[in-house]
mmCIF file of C-alpha atoms and ligand atoms in Angstrom:
data_model
loop_
_atom_site.group_PDB
_atom_site.id
_atom_site.type_symbol
_atom_site.label_atom_id
_atom_site.label_comp_id
_atom_site.label_asym_id
_atom_site.label_seq_id
_atom_site.Cartn_x
_atom_site.Cartn_y
_atom_site.Cartn_z
ATOM 1 C CA GLU A 1 -0.088 14.243 21.309
ATOM 2 C CA LYS A 2 3.395 13.797 19.883
ATOM 3 C CA GLY A 3 4.928 12.563 23.132
ATOM 4 C CA GLY A 4 8.692 12.571 22.729
ATOM 5 C CA TRP A 5 8.560 12.312 18.942
ATOM 6 C CA SER A 6 9.880 14.975 16.563
ATOM 7 C CA SER A 7 6.686 14.780 14.491
ATOM 8 C CA PHE A 8 3.350 13.006 14.362
ATOM 9 C CA MET A 9 4.633 11.193 11.298
ATOM 10 C CA ALA A 10 7.626 9.774 13.213
ATOM 11 C CA LYS A 11 5.255 8.668 15.968
ATOM 12 C CA GLU A 12 2.806 7.134 13.505
ATOM 13 C CA ILE A 13 5.549 5.226 11.658
ATOM 14 C CA SER A 14 6.563 3.710 14.998
ATOM 15 C CA GLU A 15 2.926 2.789 15.691
ATOM 16 C CA GLN A 16 2.611 0.690 12.539
ATOM 17 C CA PRO A 17 3.188 -2.709 14.169
ATOM 18 C CA ALA A 18 0.430 -1.884 16.683
ATOM 19 C CA ALA A 19 -1.855 -0.621 13.894
ATOM 20 C CA ILE A 20 -1.644 -4.013 12.207
ATOM 21 C CA ALA A 21 -1.947 -5.985 15.436
ATOM 22 C CA ASN A 22 -5.003 -3.973 16.535
ATOM 23 C CA THR A 23 -6.643 -4.428 13.146
ATOM 24 C CA LEU A 24 -6.196 -8.202 13.437
ATOM 25 C CA ILE A 25 -7.301 -8.483 17.074
ATOM 26 C CA GLY A 26 -10.409 -10.612 17.563
ATOM 27 C CA ARG A 27 -10.621 -11.335 13.842
ATOM 28 C CA ILE A 28 -8.493 -14.503 13.700
ATOM 29 C CA SER A 29 -9.604 -17.502 15.700
ATOM 30 C CA ASP A 30 -8.048 -20.968 15.403
ATOM 31 C CA GLY A 31 -6.479 -19.902 12.120
ATOM 32 C CA ALA A 32 -9.844 -18.862 10.622
ATOM 33 C CA VAL A 33 -10.991 -15.316 9.840
ATOM 34 C CA LYS A 34 -14.031 -13.993 11.728
ATOM 35 C CA LEU A 35 -15.647 -10.875 10.311
ATOM 36 C CA PRO A 36 -19.217 -10.647 11.618
ATOM 37 C CA GLU A 37 -19.341 -7.042 10.362
ATOM 38 C CA LEU A 38 -19.745 -8.428 6.862
ATOM 39 C CA ASP A 39 -23.122 -9.944 7.750
ATOM 40 C CA ALA A 40 -24.548 -6.466 7.175
ATOM 41 C CA LEU A 41 -23.986 -6.986 3.434
ATOM 42 C CA GLY A 42 -26.891 -9.413 3.501
ATOM 43 C CA PRO A 43 -27.129 -13.201 3.238
ATOM 44 C CA ASP A 44 -25.145 -15.013 0.539
ATOM 45 C CA ILE A 45 -23.771 -11.810 -0.963
ATOM 46 C CA LEU A 46 -20.158 -12.943 -0.729
ATOM 47 C CA THR A 47 -20.892 -16.150 -2.611
ATOM 48 C CA ASP A 48 -23.193 -14.416 -5.092
ATOM 49 C CA ILE A 49 -20.887 -11.608 -6.280
ATOM 50 C CA THR A 50 -19.049 -12.041 -9.566
ATOM 51 C CA ARG A 51 -16.409 -9.385 -9.041
ATOM 52 C CA VAL A 52 -14.871 -6.859 -6.700
ATOM 53 C CA VAL A 53 -14.159 -3.208 -7.514
ATOM 54 C CA PHE A 54 -11.918 -1.227 -5.177
ATOM 55 C CA LEU A 55 -12.249 2.540 -4.890
ATOM 56 C CA GLY A 56 -9.708 4.870 -3.308
ATOM 57 C CA CYS A 57 -7.357 7.803 -3.831
ATOM 58 C CA GLY A 58 -3.643 8.223 -3.200
ATOM 59 C CA THR A 59 -2.214 5.830 -0.653
ATOM 60 C CA ALA A 60 -5.590 4.118 -0.202
ATOM 61 C CA ALA A 61 -5.567 3.204 -3.909
ATOM 62 C CA TYR A 62 -2.134 1.610 -3.498
ATOM 63 C CA ALA A 63 -3.443 -0.523 -0.632
ATOM 64 C CA ALA A 64 -6.268 -1.493 -2.983
ATOM 65 C CA MET A 65 -3.768 -2.633 -5.636
ATOM 66 C CA LEU A 66 -2.335 -5.081 -3.120
ATOM 67 C CA GLY A 67 -5.902 -6.160 -2.407
ATOM 68 C CA GLN A 68 -6.365 -6.860 -6.096
ATOM 69 C CA TYR A 69 -3.303 -9.106 -6.259
ATOM 70 C CA ALA A 70 -4.245 -10.934 -3.050
ATOM 71 C CA ILE A 71 -7.938 -11.449 -3.752
ATOM 72 C CA GLU A 72 -7.417 -12.620 -7.319
ATOM 73 C CA LYS A 73 -4.869 -15.140 -6.051
ATOM 74 C CA TRP A 74 -6.819 -16.351 -3.040
ATOM 75 C CA ALA A 75 -10.460 -16.070 -4.108
ATOM 76 C CA HIS A 76 -10.084 -16.354 -7.912
ATOM 77 C CA ILE A 77 -12.576 -13.596 -8.534
ATOM 78 C CA PRO A 78 -11.931 -10.673 -10.892
ATOM 79 C CA VAL A 79 -10.836 -7.517 -9.071
ATOM 80 C CA THR A 80 -10.226 -4.024 -10.419
ATOM 81 C CA VAL A 81 -8.902 -0.902 -8.719
ATOM 82 C CA GLU A 82 -10.430 2.441 -9.591
ATOM 83 C CA LEU A 83 -9.313 5.911 -8.623
ATOM 84 C CA SER A 84 -12.507 7.249 -7.070
ATOM 85 C CA HIS A 85 -12.396 10.513 -9.006
ATOM 86 C CA GLU A 86 -12.142 8.756 -12.374
ATOM 87 C CA PHE A 87 -14.756 6.082 -11.672
ATOM 88 C CA ARG A 88 -17.836 8.262 -11.730
ATOM 89 C CA TYR A 89 -16.961 10.219 -14.828
ATOM 90 C CA ARG A 90 -16.940 7.344 -17.238
ATOM 91 C CA ASP A 91 -19.538 4.617 -17.643
ATOM 92 C CA PRO A 92 -18.304 1.813 -15.399
ATOM 93 C CA VAL A 93 -20.029 -1.527 -15.863
ATOM 94 C CA ILE A 94 -21.423 -2.314 -12.422
ATOM 95 C CA ASP A 95 -24.379 -4.458 -11.391
ATOM 96 C CA ASN A 96 -25.934 -5.945 -8.272
ATOM 97 C CA ARG A 97 -23.432 -8.798 -8.326
ATOM 98 C CA THR A 98 -20.537 -6.329 -8.025
ATOM 99 C CA LEU A 99 -19.076 -5.696 -4.590
ATOM 100 C CA VAL A 100 -17.600 -2.205 -4.408
ATOM 101 C CA VAL A 101 -15.013 -1.907 -1.632
ATOM 102 C CA SER A 102 -13.999 1.648 -0.786
ATOM 103 C CA ILE A 103 -10.759 2.289 1.068
ATOM 104 C CA SER A 104 -10.429 5.491 3.080
ATOM 105 C CA GLN A 105 -8.545 6.427 6.216
ATOM 106 C CA SER A 106 -10.673 9.474 6.958
ATOM 107 C CA GLY A 107 -13.992 8.220 5.631
ATOM 108 C CA GLU A 108 -14.547 11.778 4.407
ATOM 109 C CA THR A 109 -12.729 11.906 1.062
ATOM 110 C CA MET A 110 -15.300 13.521 -1.206
ATOM 111 C CA ASP A 111 -14.117 11.794 -4.382
ATOM 112 C CA THR A 112 -14.519 8.389 -2.750
ATOM 113 C CA LEU A 113 -17.829 9.258 -1.098
ATOM 114 C CA MET A 114 -19.316 10.373 -4.425
ATOM 115 C CA ALA A 115 -17.999 7.240 -6.144
ATOM 116 C CA VAL A 116 -19.615 5.028 -3.473
ATOM 117 C CA LYS A 117 -22.938 6.830 -3.895
ATOM 118 C CA TYR A 118 -22.691 6.395 -7.643
ATOM 119 C CA ALA A 119 -21.908 2.670 -7.300
ATOM 120 C CA LYS A 120 -25.009 2.301 -5.101
ATOM 121 C CA GLU A 121 -27.154 4.006 -7.706
ATOM 122 C CA LEU A 122 -25.887 1.428 -10.208
ATOM 123 C CA GLY A 123 -27.005 -1.353 -7.866
ATOM 124 C CA ALA A 124 -23.658 -2.436 -6.401
ATOM 125 C CA ARG A 125 -23.214 -3.809 -2.883
ATOM 126 C CA THR A 126 -20.878 -1.591 -0.896
ATOM 127 C CA LEU A 127 -18.277 -2.320 1.755
ATOM 128 C CA SER A 128 -16.179 0.396 3.369
ATOM 129 C CA ILE A 129 -12.722 -0.224 4.841
ATOM 130 C CA CYS A 130 -12.177 2.813 7.007
ATOM 131 C CA ASN A 131 -10.145 4.058 9.979
ATOM 132 C CA THR A 132 -12.579 6.636 11.361
ATOM 133 C CA GLN A 133 -15.571 5.425 13.346
ATOM 134 C CA GLY A 134 -18.873 6.970 12.338
ATOM 135 C CA SER A 135 -17.472 8.883 9.362
ATOM 136 C CA THR A 136 -19.492 9.520 6.210
ATOM 137 C CA ILE A 137 -18.296 6.794 3.826
ATOM 138 C CA PRO A 138 -19.047 3.935 6.275
ATOM 139 C CA ARG A 139 -22.479 5.443 6.889
ATOM 140 C CA GLU A 140 -23.159 5.407 3.149
ATOM 141 C CA SER A 141 -22.023 1.785 2.796
ATOM 142 C CA ASP A 142 -23.898 -1.485 3.359
ATOM 143 C CA ALA A 143 -21.147 -2.769 5.659
ATOM 144 C CA VAL A 144 -17.918 -1.491 7.222
ATOM 145 C CA LEU A 145 -14.707 -3.176 8.237
ATOM 146 C CA TYR A 146 -12.806 -0.777 10.464
ATOM 147 C CA THR A 147 -9.039 -0.551 10.552
ATOM 148 C CA HIS A 148 -7.782 0.111 14.074
ATOM 149 C CA ALA A 149 -4.713 2.225 13.375
ATOM 150 C CA GLY A 150 -5.833 4.904 15.849
ATOM 151 C CA PRO A 151 -6.081 8.565 14.844
ATOM 152 C CA GLU A 152 -3.644 9.488 12.068
ATOM 153 C CA VAL A 153 -2.652 13.145 12.355
ATOM 154 C CA ALA A 154 0.224 13.595 9.874
ATOM 155 C CA VAL A 155 -0.971 14.422 6.369
ATOM 156 C CA ALA A 156 1.183 11.620 4.961
ATOM 157 C CA SER A 157 -0.541 8.322 5.529
ATOM 158 C CA THR A 158 1.616 5.613 7.140
ATOM 159 C CA LYS A 159 0.004 3.495 9.834
ATOM 160 C CA ALA A 160 -3.396 3.703 8.164
ATOM 161 C CA PHE A 161 -1.850 2.219 4.999
ATOM 162 C CA VAL A 162 -0.473 -0.907 6.665
ATOM 163 C CA ALA A 163 -3.710 -1.317 8.632
ATOM 164 C CA GLN A 164 -5.656 -1.072 5.353
ATOM 165 C CA ILE A 165 -3.540 -3.856 3.877
ATOM 166 C CA ALA A 166 -4.180 -6.012 6.953
ATOM 167 C CA ALA A 167 -7.939 -5.424 6.756
ATOM 168 C CA ILE A 168 -8.075 -6.032 3.001
ATOM 169 C CA TYR A 169 -6.139 -9.278 3.420
ATOM 170 C CA LEU A 170 -8.507 -10.411 6.189
ATOM 171 C CA PHE A 171 -11.406 -9.660 3.885
ATOM 172 C CA GLY A 172 -9.709 -11.526 1.009
ATOM 173 C CA LEU A 173 -9.083 -14.600 3.134
ATOM 174 C CA HIS A 174 -12.661 -14.547 4.391
ATOM 175 C CA LEU A 175 -13.979 -14.221 0.845
ATOM 176 C CA ALA A 176 -11.776 -17.087 -0.363
ATOM 177 C CA SER A 177 -12.986 -19.304 2.513
ATOM 178 C CA VAL A 178 -16.693 -18.685 2.076
ATOM 179 C CA ARG A 179 -16.381 -19.239 -1.666
ATOM 180 C CA GLY A 180 -14.527 -22.510 -1.076
ATOM 181 C CA GLU A 181 -11.379 -21.330 -2.855
ATOM 182 C CA LEU A 182 -9.009 -21.772 0.095
ATOM 183 C CA ASP A 183 -9.229 -24.620 2.587
ATOM 184 C CA ALA A 184 -8.876 -24.182 6.346
ATOM 185 C CA ALA A 185 -5.209 -25.186 6.361
ATOM 186 C CA ALA A 186 -4.293 -22.652 3.692
ATOM 187 C CA VAL A 187 -6.183 -19.893 5.516
ATOM 188 C CA ALA A 188 -4.512 -20.857 8.794
ATOM 189 C CA GLY A 189 -1.083 -20.584 7.156
ATOM 190 C CA LEU A 190 -1.860 -17.163 5.705
ATOM 191 C CA THR A 191 -3.393 -15.789 8.909
ATOM 192 C CA ALA A 192 -0.238 -16.899 10.739
ATOM 193 C CA GLU A 193 1.823 -14.882 8.255
ATOM 194 C CA LEU A 194 -0.433 -11.874 8.820
ATOM 195 C CA ALA A 195 -0.079 -12.241 12.574
ATOM 196 C CA ALA A 196 3.732 -12.347 12.241
ATOM 197 C CA LEU A 197 3.874 -8.990 10.457
ATOM 198 C CA PRO A 198 3.863 -6.656 13.489
ATOM 199 C CA ALA A 199 7.041 -8.185 14.984
ATOM 200 C CA GLN A 200 8.732 -8.306 11.573
ATOM 201 C CA LEU A 201 7.856 -4.687 10.845
ATOM 202 C CA GLU A 202 9.277 -3.666 14.202
ATOM 203 C CA THR A 203 12.713 -4.950 13.120
ATOM 204 C CA VAL A 204 12.543 -2.904 9.898
ATOM 205 C CA ILE A 205 11.629 0.289 11.754
ATOM 206 C CA GLU A 206 14.621 -0.284 14.049
ATOM 207 C CA GLN A 207 16.874 0.500 11.075
ATOM 208 C CA LYS A 208 15.632 4.084 11.125
ATOM 209 C CA ASP A 209 19.045 5.634 11.827
ATOM 210 C CA SER A 210 20.793 4.071 8.861
ATOM 211 C CA ILE A 211 17.944 5.173 6.583
ATOM 212 C CA SER A 212 18.221 8.721 7.986
ATOM 213 C CA GLN A 213 21.852 8.816 6.852
ATOM 214 C CA LEU A 214 20.762 8.152 3.273
ATOM 215 C CA ALA A 215 18.463 11.135 3.467
ATOM 216 C CA GLY A 216 21.403 13.260 4.603
ATOM 217 C CA TRP A 217 23.324 12.880 1.339
ATOM 218 C CA MET A 218 20.268 13.335 -0.854
ATOM 219 C CA VAL A 219 19.117 16.809 0.227
ATOM 220 C CA ASP A 220 20.115 18.329 -3.110
ATOM 221 C CA THR A 221 18.656 15.537 -5.220
ATOM 222 C CA ARG A 222 16.097 16.744 -7.729
ATOM 223 C CA SER A 223 14.619 13.452 -8.843
ATOM 224 C CA VAL A 224 14.242 9.959 -7.420
ATOM 225 C CA ILE A 225 12.923 6.864 -9.191
ATOM 226 C CA PHE A 226 11.251 3.910 -7.476
ATOM 227 C CA LEU A 227 10.935 0.502 -9.100
ATOM 228 C CA GLY A 228 9.032 -2.606 -8.095
ATOM 229 C CA ARG A 229 7.187 -5.507 -9.627
ATOM 230 C CA HIS A 230 4.030 -7.341 -8.626
ATOM 231 C CA ALA A 231 3.472 -6.603 -4.929
ATOM 232 C CA GLY A 232 6.512 -4.323 -5.011
ATOM 233 C CA TYR A 233 4.921 -2.088 -7.644
ATOM 234 C CA PRO A 234 2.333 -0.387 -5.394
ATOM 235 C CA ILE A 235 5.158 0.127 -2.909
ATOM 236 C CA ALA A 236 7.237 1.878 -5.576
ATOM 237 C CA LEU A 237 4.233 4.146 -6.233
ATOM 238 C CA GLU A 238 3.789 4.768 -2.517
ATOM 239 C CA GLY A 239 7.498 5.554 -2.022
ATOM 240 C CA ALA A 240 7.299 8.108 -4.818
ATOM 241 C CA LEU A 241 4.103 9.663 -3.442
ATOM 242 C CA LYS A 242 5.638 10.039 0.011
ATOM 243 C CA LEU A 243 8.695 11.770 -1.412
ATOM 244 C CA LYS A 244 6.614 14.151 -3.514
ATOM 245 C CA GLU A 245 4.257 15.157 -0.764
ATOM 246 C CA LEU A 246 6.835 15.492 2.008
ATOM 247 C CA ALA A 247 10.138 16.528 0.414
ATOM 248 C CA TYR A 248 8.755 18.266 -2.708
ATOM 249 C CA ILE A 249 11.113 16.247 -4.876
ATOM 250 C CA HIS A 250 10.074 14.965 -8.243
ATOM 251 C CA ALA A 251 9.632 11.238 -7.851
ATOM 252 C CA GLU A 252 8.203 8.525 -10.068
ATOM 253 C CA GLY A 253 7.278 4.961 -9.298
ATOM 254 C CA PHE A 254 7.406 2.475 -12.155
ATOM 255 C CA ALA A 255 6.701 -1.188 -12.613
ATOM 256 C CA ALA A 256 10.240 -2.416 -13.301
ATOM 257 C CA GLY A 257 9.079 -4.274 -16.412
ATOM 258 C CA GLU A 258 8.041 -0.938 -17.898
ATOM 259 C CA LEU A 259 11.615 0.463 -17.832
ATOM 260 C CA LYS A 260 12.535 -0.695 -21.313
ATOM 261 C CA HIS A 261 9.289 0.758 -22.677
ATOM 262 C CA GLY A 262 10.468 4.300 -22.004
ATOM 263 C CA PRO A 263 11.543 5.301 -18.498
ATOM 264 C CA ILE A 264 15.069 3.873 -18.846
ATOM 265 C CA ALA A 265 15.812 6.944 -20.965
ATOM 266 C CA LEU A 266 15.652 8.956 -17.740
ATOM 267 C CA ILE A 267 18.646 7.157 -16.261
ATOM 268 C CA GLU A 268 21.803 9.220 -16.207
ATOM 269 C CA PRO A 269 24.889 9.036 -13.996
ATOM 270 C CA GLY A 270 24.047 9.639 -10.346
ATOM 271 C CA GLN A 271 20.255 9.136 -10.672
ATOM 272 C CA PRO A 272 19.063 7.613 -7.381
ATOM 273 C CA VAL A 273 16.799 4.601 -7.906
ATOM 274 C CA PHE A 274 15.124 2.701 -5.092
ATOM 275 C CA VAL A 275 14.372 -0.870 -6.081
ATOM 276 C CA VAL A 276 11.993 -3.109 -4.162
ATOM 277 C CA VAL A 277 13.602 -6.489 -4.826
ATOM 278 C CA PRO A 278 11.269 -9.491 -4.681
ATOM 279 C CA SER A 279 12.377 -12.502 -2.691
ATOM 280 C CA PRO A 280 14.587 -15.014 -4.532
ATOM 281 C CA ARG A 281 12.296 -17.609 -2.938
ATOM 282 C CA GLY A 282 9.212 -15.955 -4.451
ATOM 283 C CA GLU A 283 6.803 -18.229 -6.268
ATOM 284 C CA ASN A 284 6.567 -15.875 -9.241
ATOM 285 C CA SER A 285 10.271 -16.001 -10.307
ATOM 286 C CA LEU A 286 10.509 -12.248 -10.602
ATOM 287 C CA HIS A 287 13.754 -11.969 -8.651
ATOM 288 C CA PRO A 288 16.165 -12.586 -11.568
ATOM 289 C CA LYS A 289 14.204 -10.185 -13.759
ATOM 290 C CA VAL A 290 14.498 -7.387 -11.210
ATOM 291 C CA ILE A 291 18.198 -8.116 -10.707
ATOM 292 C CA SER A 292 18.720 -7.766 -14.437
ATOM 293 C CA ASN A 293 16.809 -4.445 -14.388
ATOM 294 C CA ILE A 294 19.187 -3.315 -11.652
ATOM 295 C CA GLN A 295 22.181 -4.302 -13.793
ATOM 296 C CA GLU A 296 20.809 -2.413 -16.795
ATOM 297 C CA ILE A 297 20.318 0.849 -14.940
ATOM 298 C CA ARG A 298 23.485 0.475 -12.926
ATOM 299 C CA ALA A 299 25.424 0.177 -16.206
ATOM 300 C CA ARG A 300 23.971 3.588 -17.106
ATOM 301 C CA GLY A 301 25.192 5.137 -13.881
ATOM 302 C CA ALA A 302 22.135 4.846 -11.607
ATOM 303 C CA ARG A 303 22.775 4.889 -7.897
ATOM 304 C CA ILE A 304 20.925 1.827 -6.585
ATOM 305 C CA LEU A 305 19.203 1.693 -3.213
ATOM 306 C CA ALA A 306 17.874 -1.831 -2.885
ATOM 307 C CA ILE A 307 15.273 -3.048 -0.437
ATOM 308 C CA ALA A 308 15.923 -6.770 -0.303
ATOM 309 C CA GLU A 309 15.273 -9.643 2.022
ATOM 310 C CA GLU A 310 17.847 -10.771 4.553
ATOM 311 C CA GLY A 311 20.377 -13.148 3.036
ATOM 312 C CA ASP A 312 19.772 -12.147 -0.593
ATOM 313 C CA VAL A 313 23.398 -11.639 -1.652
ATOM 314 C CA SER A 314 22.620 -11.281 -5.350
ATOM 315 C CA VAL A 315 22.029 -7.538 -4.925
ATOM 316 C CA LEU A 316 25.386 -6.855 -3.278
ATOM 317 C CA PRO A 317 27.550 -6.428 -6.408
ATOM 318 C CA PHE A 318 25.151 -3.878 -7.918
ATOM 319 C CA ALA A 319 23.628 -1.913 -5.056
ATOM 320 C CA ASP A 320 25.167 1.160 -3.474
ATOM 321 C CA THR A 321 22.998 0.610 -0.412
ATOM 322 C CA VAL A 322 20.991 -2.404 0.721
ATOM 323 C CA ILE A 323 18.151 -2.066 3.214
ATOM 324 C CA ARG A 324 17.149 -5.431 4.637
ATOM 325 C CA ILE A 325 13.671 -6.747 5.369
ATOM 326 C CA PRO A 326 12.827 -10.043 7.085
ATOM 327 C CA LEU A 327 11.722 -13.094 5.127
ATOM 328 C CA ALA A 328 8.054 -12.992 4.166
ATOM 329 C CA SER A 329 6.055 -14.435 1.315
ATOM 330 C CA THR A 330 5.290 -12.386 -1.789
ATOM 331 C CA LEU A 331 2.060 -10.681 -0.710
ATOM 332 C CA PHE A 332 3.368 -9.853 2.763
ATOM 333 C CA GLU A 333 6.706 -8.334 1.718
ATOM 334 C CA PRO A 334 5.183 -4.953 0.785
ATOM 335 C CA VAL A 335 4.107 -4.294 4.361
ATOM 336 C CA LEU A 336 7.773 -4.584 5.363
ATOM 337 C CA ALA A 337 9.256 -2.839 2.321
ATOM 338 C CA VAL A 338 7.180 0.330 2.657
ATOM 339 C CA ALA A 339 8.583 1.405 6.046
ATOM 340 C CA PRO A 340 12.093 2.318 4.803
ATOM 341 C CA LEU A 341 10.545 4.459 2.068
ATOM 342 C CA GLN A 342 8.295 6.268 4.560
ATOM 343 C CA ILE A 343 11.262 6.902 6.852
ATOM 344 C CA PHE A 344 13.423 8.063 3.939
ATOM 345 C CA ALA A 345 10.824 10.600 2.753
ATOM 346 C CA MET A 346 10.253 11.883 6.285
ATOM 347 C CA GLU A 347 13.970 12.242 7.027
ATOM 348 C CA LEU A 348 14.686 13.927 3.720
ATOM 349 C CA ALA A 349 11.880 16.424 4.344
ATOM 350 C CA ALA A 350 13.226 17.072 7.824
ATOM 351 C CA ALA A 351 16.783 17.471 6.471
ATOM 352 C CA LYS A 352 15.427 20.101 4.064
ATOM 353 C CA GLY A 353 13.837 21.925 6.984
ATOM 354 C CA LEU A 354 10.284 21.229 5.831
ATOM 355 C CA ASP A 355 7.165 20.670 7.921
ATOM 356 C CA VAL A 356 6.859 16.894 7.937
ATOM 357 C CA ASP A 357 3.361 16.750 9.379
ATOM 358 C CA GLN A 358 1.799 19.515 7.338
ATOM 359 C CA PRO A 359 3.255 19.675 3.812
ATOM 360 C CA ARG A 360 2.388 22.684 1.684
ATOM 361 C CA ASN A 361 -0.829 22.707 -0.363
ATOM 362 C CA LEU A 362 -2.228 19.541 1.263
ATOM 363 C CA ALA A 363 -4.989 18.763 3.754
ATOM 364 C CA LYS A 364 -5.352 15.618 5.829
ATOM 365 C CA SER A 365 -8.686 14.840 4.362
ATOM 366 C CA VAL A 366 -9.758 16.077 0.975
ATOM 367 C CA THR A 367 -13.392 16.986 1.457
ATOM 368 C CA VAL A 368 -13.867 18.776 -1.844
ATOM 369 C CA GLU A 369 -14.052 17.201 -5.282
HETATM 370 O O1 M6R B 1 -8.632 9.594 3.942
HETATM 371 P P1 M6R B 1 -8.365 8.827 2.682
HETATM 372 O O2 M6R B 1 -7.697 7.502 2.937
HETATM 373 O O3 M6R B 1 -9.570 8.672 1.811
HETATM 374 O O4 M6R B 1 -7.321 9.709 1.873
HETATM 375 C C1 M6R B 1 -6.889 9.331 0.588
HETATM 376 C C2 M6R B 1 -5.710 10.170 0.141
HETATM 377 O O5 M6R B 1 -6.050 11.529 0.105
HETATM 378 C C3 M6R B 1 -4.493 9.979 1.066
HETATM 379 O O6 M6R B 1 -4.113 8.634 1.175
HETATM 380 C C4 M6R B 1 -3.304 10.787 0.549
HETATM 381 O O7 M6R B 1 -2.847 10.270 -0.681
HETATM 382 C C5 M6R B 1 -2.182 10.818 1.590
HETATM 383 N N1 M6R B 1 -1.840 12.181 1.948
HETATM 384 C C6 M6R B 1 -0.930 10.110 1.136
HETATM 385 O O8 M6R B 1 0.057 10.118 2.123
#
């Protein structure tokens, strides 16, 4: 039940630190990842596979994009992300050395279920990352790695998303270890970063009231743009999806590098743009590029809402609002950066008098194709 919360979504946003912690529990020991569930794939499968294909829809597909970035970096194995409903209607090249990893909160999404069945027919090995014990997709898969977010009631996915990222990262670290791509010390460092996320996320969620105020002045806004790069890109897509589904506002997420290839034409005075700013300490040197994107759109009148790490002063001259997240390395930042966008979408929907838990035209699980 909702307890004292105004909506299930508000409750579930607050449960995100626990969703991550519970997904990690018992799976990290002395800095190493322990996932006995994966034994069900069969012996040597994880060393034998030549690539990983993620399947998912909506928010689950955005978690998969982060999985792609993480697994390619850690395990040096090719990874692609497929929208489940597209996958089966072309001729994907899949063989018995492909591991197909489906991501689904409900385990009942028909598009994803059919894509998993199709992948099996093509000979792939199948792993399900799922939040619902005993649901259909895990039963159709060779192995299952459960997320432990607890039941998610609100149509908009929040705690299941961060739990999916945690589970995918555990899987990626395990894969990298068994394939000899990361040594024990590197894995121990990364598992420590994973384990730090719940407390860090808690501090972001504590800023709820200041984010609610932003929503207050945007009730009449007709369009919002979200920008990010690398690990910030799936978060830009997720921020836009949340706003569409909850507040019925037209929203687009773009990779910031794509701006000059077209979307910058959309910028006119007053256009709100959320920007997920990568850390200036980031190993990929994207920070100055995103700052220059901010300058370009600011010069055209955009209203900038930056999500930036604590202490990054470079955003201050250009941002109308700065939302702070704690210091984390590149692949872990998205888990912290998504919470303000979830809260913003929820508060804006509430300010418009809309049903936050049950948006129009949507069902919690999409059991038809
Ligand atoms: O249950 P699933 O994770 O398979 O659901 C996938 C999508 O339908 C779901 O994430 C949807 O995009 C959410 N309503 C987004 O908040």
